[in-house]
């Protein structure tokens, strides 16, 4: 068996076939996940969109690495390269379209209403950190009490269009991120002020 033929078979088994499987699985997950995504999820709900996007990114990276390997290592006229392009690229595009609702929900945390809330959280994080005397930003009991009283005096609220009452920012932690969102009715959440991932909710 020629070396090129052997390499082609190895590549087919190691990258092409698994990549087809990855793309098909991502399409299925995207379609299934889209039906379970809430249009206005509470941050403490199961992070379906986050999980879908993380799985998709891993899958797309695997496909991209395989495609790059074939594109660099083999001739443009090679049958496997042509097969990869005709099969994998359309499947990858379909998987992207299937994942688009989850991607849109993640992106929505950084623009529009959630983008304005993110800016408010980041601004108040800086202000609360100024109360800390430690290099790591942790607040002592006394510093926490002073920062909490200060934030209550500011009465920082934000009105979502989908919520009947405005949500309120309040101090919830002695370490960064300090500021959380009180949604009312006993629902609270703390977000990473950069990614806006919910790291705590009750």
Short mmCIF file of C-alpha atoms in Angstrom, two decimals:
data_model
loop_
_atom_site.label_atom_id
_atom_site.label_comp_id
_atom_site.label_asym_id
_atom_site.label_seq_id
_atom_site.Cartn_x
_atom_site.Cartn_y
_atom_site.Cartn_z
CA UNK A 1 0.00 0.00 0.00
CA UNK A 2 1.36 3.41 -1.00
CA UNK A 3 2.28 5.85 1.75
CA UNK A 4 -0.13 8.49 0.39
CA UNK A 5 -2.96 5.96 0.33
CA UNK A 6 -2.17 4.83 3.86
CA UNK A 7 -2.12 8.45 5.07
CA UNK A 8 -5.43 9.06 3.33
CA UNK A 9 -7.06 6.13 5.10
CA UNK A 10 -5.62 7.21 8.47
CA UNK A 11 -6.85 10.75 7.89
CA UNK A 12 -10.26 9.47 6.86
CA UNK A 13 -10.58 7.43 10.05
CA UNK A 14 -9.05 9.98 12.42
CA UNK A 15 -10.59 13.22 11.15
CA UNK A 16 -13.16 12.93 8.38
CA UNK A 17 -15.50 10.31 9.84
CA UNK A 18 -15.39 11.76 13.41
CA UNK A 19 -15.92 15.26 12.00
CA UNK A 20 -19.05 14.15 10.18
CA UNK A 21 -20.27 12.62 13.42
CA UNK A 22 -19.46 15.79 15.38
CA UNK A 23 -21.29 18.01 12.90
CA UNK A 24 -24.36 15.76 12.86
CA UNK A 25 -24.44 15.63 16.67
CA UNK A 26 -24.16 19.42 16.87
CA UNK A 27 -27.07 19.81 14.46
CA UNK A 28 -29.17 17.47 16.59
CA UNK A 29 -28.18 19.19 19.84
CA UNK A 30 -28.87 22.61 18.38
CA UNK A 31 -32.34 21.66 17.17
CA UNK A 32 -33.19 19.92 20.45
CA UNK A 33 -31.78 22.76 22.53
CA UNK A 34 -33.65 25.45 20.59
CA UNK A 35 -36.96 23.96 21.71
CA UNK A 36 -35.93 24.12 25.38
CA UNK A 37 -34.53 27.66 25.37
CA UNK A 38 -36.69 30.15 27.20
CA UNK A 39 -37.02 33.57 25.48
CA UNK A 40 -36.65 35.30 28.86
CA UNK A 41 -34.75 32.89 31.12
CA UNK A 42 -34.14 33.63 34.77
CA UNK A 43 -30.36 33.58 35.35
CA UNK A 44 -30.69 30.72 37.82
CA UNK A 45 -32.34 28.43 35.28
CA UNK A 46 -30.33 25.57 33.81
CA UNK A 47 -27.63 27.12 31.56
CA UNK A 48 -28.79 25.30 28.42
CA UNK A 49 -27.44 27.95 26.04
CA UNK A 50 -24.04 28.02 27.76
CA UNK A 51 -23.68 24.25 27.62
CA UNK A 52 -24.72 24.09 23.96
CA UNK A 53 -22.28 26.82 22.93
CA UNK A 54 -19.38 25.30 24.88
CA UNK A 55 -19.99 21.89 23.27
CA UNK A 56 -20.35 23.52 19.85
CA UNK A 57 -17.08 25.45 20.19
CA UNK A 58 -15.22 22.24 21.05
CA UNK A 59 -16.81 20.48 18.10
CA UNK A 60 -16.09 23.27 15.64
CA UNK A 61 -12.48 23.44 16.85
CA UNK A 62 -12.07 19.72 16.17
CA UNK A 63 -13.51 20.13 12.66
CA UNK A 64 -11.35 23.20 11.97
CA UNK A 65 -8.16 21.46 13.07
CA UNK A 66 -8.94 18.50 10.82
CA UNK A 67 -9.75 20.71 7.86
CA UNK A 68 -6.54 22.70 8.38
CA UNK A 69 -4.55 19.48 8.56
CA UNK A 70 -5.90 18.21 5.25
CA UNK A 71 -5.64 21.60 3.56
CA UNK A 72 -1.94 21.96 4.47
CA UNK A 73 -0.80 18.35 4.24
CA UNK A 74 -2.57 17.18 1.10
CA UNK A 75 -3.01 18.37 -2.47
CA UNK A 76 -6.00 20.51 -3.39
CA UNK A 77 -7.08 17.88 -5.94
CA UNK A 78 -6.95 15.08 -3.38
CA UNK A 79 -10.21 13.11 -3.14
CA UNK A 80 -10.34 13.36 0.65
CA UNK A 81 -9.88 17.15 0.54
CA UNK A 82 -12.71 17.45 -1.99
CA UNK A 83 -14.89 15.10 0.07
CA UNK A 84 -14.13 17.12 3.21
CA UNK A 85 -15.13 20.35 1.48
CA UNK A 86 -18.33 18.98 -0.08
CA UNK A 87 -19.53 17.21 3.06
CA UNK A 88 -18.04 18.83 6.17
CA UNK A 89 -18.43 22.49 5.24
CA UNK A 90 -22.20 22.26 4.55
CA UNK A 91 -22.71 20.18 7.72
CA UNK A 92 -20.71 22.68 9.77
CA UNK A 93 -22.80 25.53 8.38
CA UNK A 94 -25.98 23.65 9.26
CA UNK A 95 -24.67 23.05 12.78
CA UNK A 96 -23.97 26.77 13.11
CA UNK A 97 -27.52 27.58 12.02
CA UNK A 98 -28.93 25.00 14.44
CA UNK A 99 -26.90 26.56 17.27
CA UNK A 100 -27.84 30.13 16.33
CA UNK A 101 -30.62 30.46 18.99
CA UNK A 102 -28.16 29.53 21.74
CA UNK A 103 -25.51 31.83 20.27
CA UNK A 104 -28.05 34.66 20.10
CA UNK A 105 -29.00 34.15 23.75
CA UNK A 106 -25.34 34.30 24.82
CA UNK A 107 -24.70 37.37 22.66
CA UNK A 108 -27.81 39.04 24.10
CA UNK A 109 -26.04 39.29 27.47
CA UNK A 110 -23.66 41.87 26.04
CA UNK A 111 -25.97 44.15 24.04
CA UNK A 112 -29.29 45.91 24.49
CA UNK A 113 -30.83 45.78 27.95
CA UNK A 114 -28.38 43.23 29.31
CA UNK A 115 -25.51 45.29 27.94
CA UNK A 116 -26.69 48.31 29.93
CA UNK A 117 -27.07 46.15 33.04
CA UNK A 118 -23.55 44.81 32.47
CA UNK A 119 -22.20 48.38 32.34
CA UNK A 120 -23.98 49.21 35.61
CA UNK A 121 -22.56 46.12 37.31
CA UNK A 122 -19.02 46.89 36.16
CA UNK A 123 -19.28 50.51 37.31
CA UNK A 124 -20.53 49.54 40.78
CA UNK A 125 -17.95 46.76 41.09
CA UNK A 126 -15.22 49.38 40.80
CA UNK A 127 -16.92 51.61 43.37
CA UNK A 128 -17.40 48.79 45.86
CA UNK A 129 -13.81 47.60 45.46
CA UNK A 130 -12.67 51.05 46.62
CA UNK A 131 -14.02 50.15 50.07
CA UNK A 132 -11.55 47.26 50.38
CA UNK A 133 -8.20 47.75 52.06
CA UNK A 134 -6.82 44.41 50.83
CA UNK A 135 -4.89 43.78 47.62
CA UNK A 136 -7.19 40.91 46.62
CA UNK A 137 -10.25 43.13 47.00
CA UNK A 138 -11.89 41.09 49.76
CA UNK A 139 -14.08 43.10 52.14
CA UNK A 140 -13.88 42.85 55.91
CA UNK A 141 -17.15 42.76 57.85
CA UNK A 142 -16.89 46.48 58.54
CA UNK A 143 -16.04 47.29 54.90
CA UNK A 144 -18.88 45.08 53.69
CA UNK A 145 -21.34 46.90 55.98
CA UNK A 146 -20.16 50.32 54.78
CA UNK A 147 -20.24 49.31 51.11
CA UNK A 148 -23.70 47.76 51.51
CA UNK A 149 -25.06 50.91 53.17
CA UNK A 150 -23.53 53.06 50.42
CA UNK A 151 -25.09 50.95 47.66
CA UNK A 152 -28.49 51.03 49.38
CA UNK A 153 -28.27 54.83 49.50
CA UNK A 154 -27.64 54.93 45.75
CA UNK A 155 -30.79 52.85 45.14
CA UNK A 156 -29.49 51.53 41.84
CA UNK A 157 -32.34 50.00 39.83
CA UNK A 158 -32.80 48.76 36.28
CA UNK A 159 -36.04 48.21 34.39
CA UNK A 160 -36.31 45.29 31.98
CA UNK A 161 -39.07 45.61 29.39
CA UNK A 162 -40.26 42.10 30.19
CA UNK A 163 -40.35 42.61 33.97
CA UNK A 164 -43.24 44.35 35.75
CA UNK A 165 -40.97 45.77 38.45
CA UNK A 166 -37.44 47.15 38.23
CA UNK A 167 -34.61 44.96 39.46
CA UNK A 168 -32.27 46.31 42.12
CA UNK A 169 -28.50 46.06 42.44
CA UNK A 170 -27.30 45.19 45.90
CA UNK A 171 -24.18 43.93 47.64
CA UNK A 172 -24.22 40.14 47.95
CA UNK A 173 -20.59 38.99 48.39
CA UNK A 174 -17.45 40.00 50.27
CA UNK A 175 -15.23 39.02 47.32
CA UNK A 176 -15.46 40.02 43.65
CA UNK A 177 -17.92 40.04 42.03
CA UNK A 178 -19.60 41.82 44.92
CA UNK A 179 -22.74 43.20 43.31
CA UNK A 180 -25.72 41.04 42.48
CA UNK A 181 -29.16 41.61 41.02
CA UNK A 182 -32.30 41.35 43.13
CA UNK A 183 -35.10 40.35 40.75
CA UNK A 184 -37.72 40.47 43.50
CA UNK A 185 -39.90 37.64 44.81
CA UNK A 186 -36.81 36.20 46.53
CA UNK A 187 -34.92 35.71 43.26
CA UNK A 188 -31.31 36.88 43.26
CA UNK A 189 -28.36 36.35 40.95
CA UNK A 190 -24.68 37.26 40.79
CA UNK A 191 -22.97 37.58 37.41
CA UNK A 192 -19.42 37.59 36.20
CA UNK A 193 -19.27 41.27 35.13
CA UNK A 194 -17.16 40.43 32.06
CA UNK A 195 -18.86 37.33 30.62
CA UNK A 196 -22.24 37.88 32.32
CA UNK A 197 -22.33 34.18 33.21
CA UNK A 198 -24.52 33.58 36.24
CA UNK A 199 -22.21 32.29 38.99
CA UNK A 200 -24.77 32.21 41.79
CA UNK A 201 -28.54 32.36 42.11
CA UNK A 202 -31.22 31.60 44.67
#
